[in-house]
mmCIF file of C-alpha atoms in Angstrom:
data_model
loop_
_atom_site.group_PDB
_atom_site.id
_atom_site.type_symbol
_atom_site.label_atom_id
_atom_site.label_comp_id
_atom_site.label_asym_id
_atom_site.label_seq_id
_atom_site.Cartn_x
_atom_site.Cartn_y
_atom_site.Cartn_z
ATOM 1 C CA MET A 1 0.020 -0.144 -0.068
ATOM 2 C CA THR A 2 2.888 2.369 0.388
ATOM 3 C CA GLU A 3 4.345 1.505 -2.571
ATOM 4 C CA GLY A 4 1.312 2.388 -4.360
ATOM 5 C CA ARG A 5 0.990 5.926 -2.464
ATOM 6 C CA GLU A 6 4.421 6.646 -3.247
ATOM 7 C CA THR A 7 3.902 5.693 -6.957
ATOM 8 C CA ASP A 8 0.619 7.682 -7.354
ATOM 9 C CA ALA A 9 2.813 10.621 -5.867
ATOM 10 C CA VAL A 10 5.118 10.409 -8.348
ATOM 11 C CA ALA A 11 2.590 10.245 -11.463
ATOM 12 C CA GLU A 12 0.985 13.344 -9.849
ATOM 13 C CA ARG A 13 3.928 15.472 -9.311
ATOM 14 C CA PRO A 14 4.005 18.380 -11.526
ATOM 15 C CA VAL A 15 6.432 18.751 -14.335
ATOM 16 C CA ALA A 16 8.488 21.660 -13.740
ATOM 17 C CA LEU A 17 9.331 24.100 -16.694
ATOM 18 C CA ALA A 18 12.006 27.139 -16.912
ATOM 19 C CA TYR A 19 12.640 28.783 -20.325
ATOM 20 C CA ARG A 20 12.628 31.804 -22.426
ATOM 21 C CA PRO A 21 10.896 31.494 -25.846
ATOM 22 C CA THR A 22 13.040 32.239 -28.700
ATOM 23 C CA VAL A 23 11.663 34.002 -32.129
ATOM 24 C CA GLY A 24 12.111 30.533 -33.691
ATOM 25 C CA GLU A 25 10.157 28.813 -31.420
ATOM 26 C CA LEU A 26 7.258 30.996 -31.351
ATOM 27 C CA ALA A 27 7.479 31.080 -35.583
ATOM 28 C CA SER A 28 7.321 27.033 -35.231
ATOM 29 C CA ALA A 29 4.581 27.390 -32.859
ATOM 30 C CA LEU A 30 2.645 29.516 -35.502
ATOM 31 C CA ARG A 31 3.255 27.242 -38.255
ATOM 32 C CA ALA A 32 2.141 24.340 -36.372
ATOM 33 C CA ARG A 33 -0.879 26.329 -35.288
ATOM 34 C CA ALA A 34 -1.720 27.178 -38.901
ATOM 35 C CA ARG A 35 -1.231 23.415 -39.724
ATOM 36 C CA SER A 36 -3.965 22.816 -37.437
ATOM 37 C CA THR A 37 -6.693 25.236 -38.200
ATOM 38 C CA ARG A 38 -8.925 25.763 -41.317
ATOM 39 C CA ALA A 39 -7.892 29.446 -41.353
ATOM 40 C CA GLY A 40 -4.077 28.464 -41.484
ATOM 41 C CA ARG A 41 -4.915 25.804 -44.025
ATOM 42 C CA PHE A 42 -6.762 28.141 -46.184
ATOM 43 C CA GLN A 43 -3.902 30.478 -46.361
ATOM 44 C CA ARG A 44 -1.501 27.521 -47.540
ATOM 45 C CA ALA A 45 -3.981 26.760 -50.074
ATOM 46 C CA ALA A 46 -4.468 30.536 -51.386
ATOM 47 C CA LEU A 47 -0.480 31.097 -51.438
ATOM 48 C CA VAL A 48 -0.304 27.706 -53.411
ATOM 49 C CA TRP A 49 -2.898 28.892 -55.745
ATOM 50 C CA THR A 50 -1.338 32.063 -56.243
ATOM 51 C CA VAL A 51 2.105 30.678 -56.943
ATOM 52 C CA THR A 52 0.612 28.289 -59.404
ATOM 53 C CA VAL A 53 -1.688 30.688 -61.354
ATOM 54 C CA GLY A 54 1.235 33.108 -61.303
ATOM 55 C CA THR A 55 3.724 30.566 -62.748
ATOM 56 C CA ILE A 56 1.095 29.257 -65.250
ATOM 57 C CA GLY A 57 0.709 33.225 -66.216
ATOM 58 C CA ALA A 58 4.331 33.447 -66.497
ATOM 59 C CA LEU A 59 4.973 30.442 -68.638
ATOM 60 C CA LEU A 60 2.272 31.126 -71.123
ATOM 61 C CA SER A 61 3.551 34.682 -71.382
ATOM 62 C CA ALA A 62 7.319 33.480 -72.295
ATOM 63 C CA ALA A 63 5.342 31.067 -74.714
ATOM 64 C CA GLY A 64 3.329 33.360 -76.858
ATOM 65 C CA SER A 65 4.465 35.239 -79.738
ATOM 66 C CA GLY A 66 4.641 38.591 -77.329
ATOM 67 C CA HIS A 67 7.269 36.809 -75.131
ATOM 68 C CA ARG A 68 9.614 39.691 -75.632
ATOM 69 C CA ASP A 69 6.948 41.897 -73.665
ATOM 70 C CA ARG A 70 7.145 40.400 -70.426
ATOM 71 C CA PRO A 71 5.252 42.015 -67.657
ATOM 72 C CA TRP A 72 8.339 42.403 -65.275
ATOM 73 C CA PRO A 73 6.550 44.487 -62.752
ATOM 74 C CA LEU A 74 3.824 41.912 -62.416
ATOM 75 C CA TYR A 75 6.197 39.051 -61.796
ATOM 76 C CA VAL A 76 8.252 41.247 -59.223
ATOM 77 C CA GLY A 77 4.883 41.739 -57.015
ATOM 78 C CA LEU A 78 4.387 38.114 -57.392
ATOM 79 C CA VAL A 79 7.735 37.115 -55.873
ATOM 80 C CA VAL A 80 7.338 40.040 -52.944
ATOM 81 C CA PHE A 81 3.935 38.704 -52.230
ATOM 82 C CA VAL A 82 4.761 35.156 -51.713
ATOM 83 C CA ALA A 83 7.799 36.141 -49.846
ATOM 84 C CA PHE A 84 5.803 38.399 -47.524
ATOM 85 C CA MET A 85 3.287 35.481 -46.974
ATOM 86 C CA VAL A 86 6.051 33.102 -46.400
ATOM 87 C CA ALA A 87 8.002 35.313 -43.766
ATOM 88 C CA VAL A 88 4.706 36.331 -41.837
ATOM 89 C CA PRO A 89 4.916 33.830 -39.089
ATOM 90 C CA TRP A 90 8.625 34.943 -38.523
ATOM 91 C CA LEU A 91 7.264 38.401 -38.115
ATOM 92 C CA GLN A 92 4.676 37.839 -35.730
ATOM 93 C CA ALA A 93 6.934 35.667 -33.739
ATOM 94 C CA ARG A 94 9.192 38.848 -33.519
ATOM 95 C CA ARG A 95 6.377 41.115 -32.371
ATOM 96 C CA LEU A 96 5.351 38.188 -29.730
ATOM 97 C CA HIS A 97 9.105 37.666 -28.564
ATOM 98 C CA ARG A 98 9.446 41.760 -27.716
ATOM 99 C CA LEU A 99 6.773 41.244 -25.793
ATOM 100 C CA ALA A 100 7.853 38.007 -23.829
ATOM 101 C CA GLU A 101 11.394 39.692 -23.619
ATOM 102 C CA ARG A 102 10.101 42.029 -21.232
ATOM 103 C CA GLN A 103 8.551 39.431 -18.890
ATOM 104 C CA GLY A 104 12.064 37.778 -18.647
ATOM 105 C CA ASP A 105 12.407 34.050 -17.739
ATOM 106 C CA ILE A 106 9.309 32.139 -17.574
ATOM 107 C CA CYS A 107 8.767 29.727 -14.766
ATOM 108 C CA GLY A 108 6.009 26.959 -14.271
ATOM 109 C CA THR A 109 4.326 23.921 -13.871
ATOM 110 C CA VAL A 110 1.989 21.463 -15.627
ATOM 111 C CA ASP A 111 0.051 19.072 -14.289
ATOM 112 C CA ASP A 112 -3.401 17.629 -14.424
ATOM 113 C CA THR A 113 -5.139 20.819 -12.965
ATOM 114 C CA GLY A 114 -3.842 22.801 -15.529
ATOM 115 C CA VAL A 115 -1.174 25.210 -16.501
ATOM 116 C CA ARG A 116 0.952 27.451 -14.107
ATOM 117 C CA LEU A 117 3.145 30.321 -15.714
ATOM 118 C CA THR A 118 5.169 32.702 -13.658
ATOM 119 C CA THR A 119 7.473 35.722 -14.695
ATOM 120 C CA ALA A 120 9.415 38.743 -13.022
ATOM 121 C CA HIS A 121 5.932 40.972 -13.711
ATOM 122 C CA SER A 122 2.855 38.373 -14.048
ATOM 123 C CA SER A 123 1.611 35.220 -13.094
ATOM 124 C CA ALA A 124 -1.017 33.274 -14.813
ATOM 125 C CA SER A 125 -3.106 29.850 -14.238
ATOM 126 C CA HIS A 126 -4.941 28.232 -17.196
ATOM 127 C CA ASP A 127 -7.316 25.381 -16.704
ATOM 128 C CA TRP A 128 -7.500 22.603 -19.290
ATOM 129 C CA HIS A 129 -11.154 23.854 -20.455
ATOM 130 C CA LEU A 130 -9.097 26.754 -22.060
ATOM 131 C CA TYR A 131 -7.449 24.040 -24.386
ATOM 132 C CA SER A 132 -8.601 21.289 -26.409
ATOM 133 C CA ARG A 133 -5.840 20.002 -28.574
ATOM 134 C CA TYR A 134 -2.192 20.094 -28.779
ATOM 135 C CA VAL A 135 0.332 19.887 -31.442
ATOM 136 C CA GLU A 136 3.788 18.346 -30.983
ATOM 137 C CA THR A 137 6.824 19.025 -32.872
ATOM 138 C CA PRO A 138 10.341 17.883 -32.519
ATOM 139 C CA GLU A 139 11.141 21.040 -30.358
ATOM 140 C CA LEU A 140 7.909 22.078 -28.732
ATOM 141 C CA PHE A 141 4.484 21.206 -27.604
ATOM 142 C CA VAL A 142 1.511 23.784 -28.692
ATOM 143 C CA LEU A 143 -1.787 23.883 -26.672
ATOM 144 C CA LEU A 144 -4.510 25.472 -28.645
ATOM 145 C CA SER A 145 -7.532 27.065 -27.447
ATOM 146 C CA ALA A 146 -10.848 25.150 -28.239
ATOM 147 C CA ASP A 147 -12.424 27.850 -30.772
ATOM 148 C CA LYS A 148 -11.790 26.784 -34.536
ATOM 149 C CA SER A 149 -9.272 29.321 -35.317
ATOM 150 C CA ALA A 150 -7.400 28.604 -31.936
ATOM 151 C CA VAL A 151 -6.745 32.175 -31.417
ATOM 152 C CA GLY A 152 -5.379 31.219 -27.856
ATOM 153 C CA PHE A 153 -2.276 29.061 -27.665
ATOM 154 C CA ALA A 154 0.426 28.386 -25.287
ATOM 155 C CA VAL A 155 3.997 27.445 -26.063
ATOM 156 C CA LEU A 156 5.740 24.426 -24.268
ATOM 157 C CA PRO A 157 9.406 23.906 -25.148
ATOM 158 C CA LYS A 158 10.804 20.502 -24.649
ATOM 159 C CA ARG A 159 14.120 22.195 -23.799
ATOM 160 C CA ALA A 160 12.315 23.884 -20.697
ATOM 161 C CA VAL A 161 12.334 20.823 -18.581
ATOM 162 C CA ALA A 162 15.510 19.760 -16.540
ATOM 163 C CA ASP A 163 15.655 16.156 -17.401
ATOM 164 C CA PRO A 164 14.905 14.501 -20.736
ATOM 165 C CA GLU A 165 12.738 11.874 -19.199
ATOM 166 C CA GLU A 166 10.373 14.625 -18.229
ATOM 167 C CA VAL A 167 9.309 15.474 -21.619
ATOM 168 C CA ASP A 168 7.383 11.987 -21.396
ATOM 169 C CA ARG A 169 5.787 12.803 -18.365
ATOM 170 C CA LEU A 170 4.546 16.141 -19.799
ATOM 171 C CA ARG A 171 3.296 14.029 -23.004
ATOM 172 C CA ALA A 172 1.703 11.919 -20.954
ATOM 173 C CA VAL A 173 -0.169 14.978 -18.991
ATOM 174 C CA LEU A 174 -1.290 16.481 -22.289
ATOM 175 C CA ASP A 175 -2.382 13.336 -23.577
ATOM 176 C CA ARG A 176 -4.749 12.489 -20.551
ATOM 177 C CA ARG A 177 -6.034 16.332 -20.454
ATOM 178 C CA LEU A 178 -6.150 16.949 -24.144
ATOM 179 C CA VAL A 179 -6.645 15.559 -27.797
ATOM 180 C CA ARG A 180 -3.694 15.323 -30.034
ATOM 181 C CA ALA A 181 -4.398 17.676 -33.216
ATOM 182 C CA ASP A 182 -3.527 14.667 -35.680
ATOM 183 C CA ASP A 183 -5.494 12.321 -33.867
ATOM 184 C CA ALA A 184 -8.815 13.870 -35.931
ATOM 185 C CA GLU A 185 -6.971 12.660 -38.629
ATOM 186 C CA ALA A 186 -6.470 8.811 -37.372
ATOM 187 C CA PRO A 187 -8.038 5.875 -39.203
ATOM 188 C CA GLY A 188 -11.595 5.537 -38.737
ATOM 189 C CA SER A 189 -12.371 8.718 -37.517
ATOM 190 C CA PRO A 190 -15.395 10.678 -39.106
ATOM 191 C CA ARG A 191 -13.161 13.285 -40.484
ATOM 192 C CA SER A 192 -10.774 10.823 -41.912
ATOM 193 C CA ARG A 193 -13.548 9.020 -43.647
ATOM 194 C CA GLY A 194 -14.637 12.220 -45.060
ATOM 195 C CA GLY A 195 -11.214 13.448 -46.160
ATOM 196 C CA ALA A 196 -10.665 10.107 -47.821
ATOM 197 C CA VAL A 197 -13.571 10.803 -49.873
ATOM 198 C CA GLY A 198 -12.727 13.927 -50.647
ATOM 199 C CA ARG A 199 -8.981 12.945 -51.580
ATOM 200 C CA GLY A 200 -10.617 10.112 -53.649
ATOM 201 C CA VAL A 201 -12.692 12.676 -55.635
ATOM 202 C CA GLY A 202 -10.150 15.167 -55.881
ATOM 203 C CA SER A 203 -7.409 12.457 -57.231
ATOM 204 C CA VAL A 204 -9.934 11.576 -59.892
ATOM 205 C CA GLY A 205 -10.522 15.170 -60.632
ATOM 206 C CA LEU A 206 -6.642 15.834 -61.129
ATOM 207 C CA LEU A 207 -6.678 12.925 -63.569
ATOM 208 C CA LEU A 208 -9.243 13.900 -65.405
ATOM 209 C CA LEU A 209 -7.690 17.634 -65.662
ATOM 210 C CA GLY A 210 -4.424 15.920 -66.610
ATOM 211 C CA LEU A 211 -6.086 14.055 -69.297
ATOM 212 C CA LEU A 212 -7.722 17.182 -70.544
ATOM 213 C CA LEU A 213 -4.189 19.096 -70.446
ATOM 214 C CA PHE A 214 -2.683 16.349 -72.462
ATOM 215 C CA PHE A 215 -5.540 16.319 -75.180
ATOM 216 C CA SER A 216 -5.475 20.381 -75.338
ATOM 217 C CA ALA A 217 -1.357 20.110 -75.747
ATOM 218 C CA TYR A 218 -1.690 17.488 -78.547
ATOM 219 C CA SER A 219 -4.566 19.756 -80.421
ATOM 220 C CA ALA A 220 -2.377 23.006 -79.952
ATOM 221 C CA VAL A 221 0.024 21.546 -82.348
ATOM 222 C CA TYR A 222 -2.304 19.453 -84.858
ATOM 223 C CA GLN A 223 -2.352 21.717 -87.648
ATOM 224 C CA ALA A 224 1.613 22.196 -87.537
ATOM 225 C CA SER A 225 2.041 18.423 -87.365
ATOM 226 C CA HIS A 226 -0.222 17.767 -90.636
ATOM 227 C CA PRO A 227 0.973 19.795 -93.363
ATOM 228 C CA ASP A 228 -0.887 18.003 -96.004
ATOM 229 C CA SER A 229 -4.541 19.064 -94.370
ATOM 230 C CA PHE A 230 -2.903 22.733 -93.093
ATOM 231 C CA ALA A 231 0.015 23.597 -95.609
ATOM 232 C CA GLY A 232 2.114 26.460 -95.077
ATOM 233 C CA VAL A 233 3.335 28.444 -92.342
ATOM 234 C CA GLN A 234 1.510 28.063 -88.751
ATOM 235 C CA HIS A 235 1.516 29.923 -85.341
ATOM 236 C CA ASN A 236 4.292 28.203 -83.337
ATOM 237 C CA THR A 237 1.953 27.035 -80.541
ATOM 238 C CA ALA A 238 4.611 24.278 -79.463
ATOM 239 C CA PRO A 239 5.472 26.141 -76.375
ATOM 240 C CA ILE A 240 2.061 26.498 -75.110
ATOM 241 C CA ALA A 241 1.687 22.890 -75.616
ATOM 242 C CA ALA A 242 4.947 22.250 -73.641
ATOM 243 C CA VAL A 243 3.301 24.055 -70.935
ATOM 244 C CA MET A 244 0.083 22.029 -70.861
ATOM 245 C CA LEU A 245 2.177 18.910 -70.836
ATOM 246 C CA GLY A 246 4.128 20.078 -67.852
ATOM 247 C CA LEU A 247 0.694 21.002 -66.383
ATOM 248 C CA GLY A 248 -0.703 17.696 -67.001
ATOM 249 C CA ALA A 249 2.337 15.878 -65.361
ATOM 250 C CA LEU A 250 1.966 18.061 -62.278
ATOM 251 C CA ALA A 251 -1.596 17.288 -62.134
ATOM 252 C CA VAL A 252 -1.021 13.427 -62.255
ATOM 253 C CA ALA A 253 1.673 13.630 -59.653
ATOM 254 C CA GLY A 254 -1.019 15.823 -57.462
ATOM 255 C CA ALA A 255 -3.417 12.797 -58.023
ATOM 256 C CA TRP A 256 -0.873 10.389 -56.587
ATOM 257 C CA TRP A 257 0.285 12.456 -53.606
ATOM 258 C CA LEU A 258 -3.438 12.701 -52.726
ATOM 259 C CA VAL A 259 -4.031 8.953 -52.111
ATOM 260 C CA ARG A 260 -0.457 8.263 -51.522
ATOM 261 C CA ARG A 261 -1.609 6.807 -47.804
ATOM 262 C CA MET A 262 -4.708 5.036 -49.290
ATOM 263 C CA THR A 263 -3.929 1.465 -50.549
ATOM 264 C CA ALA A 264 -6.906 0.682 -52.526
ATOM 265 C CA MET A 265 -7.012 4.352 -54.209
ATOM 266 C CA ARG A 266 -3.453 4.170 -54.727
ATOM 267 C CA ILE A 267 -3.687 1.190 -56.908
ATOM 268 C CA VAL A 268 -6.874 2.259 -58.944
ATOM 269 C CA THR A 269 -4.908 5.979 -59.346
ATOM 270 C CA ALA A 270 -1.590 3.957 -60.345
ATOM 271 C CA VAL A 271 -3.616 2.503 -63.237
ATOM 272 C CA LEU A 272 -5.531 5.402 -64.402
ATOM 273 C CA ALA A 273 -2.478 7.526 -64.163
ATOM 274 C CA VAL A 274 -0.612 5.240 -66.499
ATOM 275 C CA LEU A 275 -3.218 5.639 -69.170
ATOM 276 C CA VAL A 276 -3.180 9.322 -68.591
ATOM 277 C CA LEU A 277 0.631 9.424 -68.936
ATOM 278 C CA LEU A 278 0.327 7.614 -72.141
ATOM 279 C CA ALA A 279 -1.909 9.974 -73.858
ATOM 280 C CA GLY A 280 0.730 12.407 -72.284
ATOM 281 C CA GLY A 281 3.285 10.625 -74.330
ATOM 282 C CA ALA A 282 1.550 10.710 -77.594
ATOM 283 C CA ALA A 283 1.109 14.642 -77.084
ATOM 284 C CA LEU A 284 5.083 14.813 -76.352
ATOM 285 C CA TYR A 285 5.726 12.526 -79.207
ATOM 286 C CA ARG A 286 4.047 15.306 -81.426
ATOM 287 C CA VAL A 287 5.262 18.442 -79.433
ATOM 288 C CA GLY A 288 8.948 17.315 -78.774
ATOM 289 C CA PRO A 289 10.300 18.294 -82.612
ATOM 290 C CA MET A 290 8.934 21.519 -82.198
ATOM 291 C CA LEU A 291 10.626 22.538 -78.922
ATOM 292 C CA HIS A 292 13.655 23.905 -80.656
ATOM 293 C CA CYS A 293 11.594 26.815 -82.302
ATOM 294 C CA TRP A 294 10.577 27.861 -78.632
ATOM 295 C CA GLY A 295 11.351 31.442 -79.345
ATOM 296 C CA SER A 296 9.865 31.834 -82.717
ATOM 297 C CA SER A 297 6.374 32.728 -83.339
ATOM 298 C CA GLN A 298 5.957 31.012 -86.735
ATOM 299 C CA ILE A 299 6.524 27.409 -87.567
ATOM 300 C CA ALA A 300 6.240 25.024 -90.854
ATOM 301 C CA ARG A 301 6.804 21.385 -91.055
ATOM 302 C CA GLY A 302 9.362 20.452 -94.054
ATOM 303 C CA PRO A 303 9.164 17.637 -96.100
ATOM 304 C CA GLU A 304 11.427 15.289 -94.282
ATOM 305 C CA GLY A 305 9.321 15.811 -91.194
ATOM 306 C CA THR A 306 11.466 18.120 -89.357
ATOM 307 C CA TYR A 307 10.452 21.872 -88.408
ATOM 308 C CA VAL A 308 11.547 25.364 -89.500
ATOM 309 C CA CYS A 309 11.139 28.037 -87.578
ATOM 310 C CA TYR A 310 10.173 31.608 -88.462
ATOM 311 C CA ASP A 311 9.976 35.128 -86.710
ATOM 312 C CA PHE A 312 8.206 37.299 -89.191
#
């Protein structure tokens, strides 16, 4: 009985913390929060969409007949925008760090009753009902508030504990009182099943998009590749067709990436992807011999099957 009481006392002993947060840790916490909230995932998707659309626009502009008049200010603005969006977590972390520096060193404890933090100028006690889930990174535990946007969060660095074994005890306390943010994605959960359906539909959609892009690439050079039906000099659409081939390949890769962890859909996607890529190979067979005329506005097929470049 005595050993049992001593064991319980050790298990209930609070985990002691002592640390001063760094800019890197705060930036890492903000990125972890963004990955675990809808708003953060939406921002990341918007950033990817912006980069994709901007890249497509730049490629099409370079492939067109007016490739010498590229809108450089637009490209510079796009690069600056992307760089700013990527730097936002670091900029926010700098502001938070300046506030934390005024507080000085942080000491605290974590147990089944909550989190208590004390600095030279303040003290705070947070019950577990303020937080609903947590995210673990290689360096941190990030506690997230119960609202969907996780406006409130607390950062607990793993280096803040005196003994590495205390990290396991801290994780055990968090597992008892909170839910891991990635548990919502665990196999069999409603969110996981809904996400699997969404990924499957998205994968099929991307494969269809890839097939459409490959067909469009083939159609773009159809006239130039059939001089018997369309004699004479033709507009050079090979660069645009090459861009479509590249985008089609990215669509197929995206379809695979969406279902990479789903065994059944991965097999189905692999079979469909091979068929789609065969269509892409047929289009590339037509487009490839024309690509040496990338910078020319006109093109014509010679009697030997080679292509002559013109720039009127």
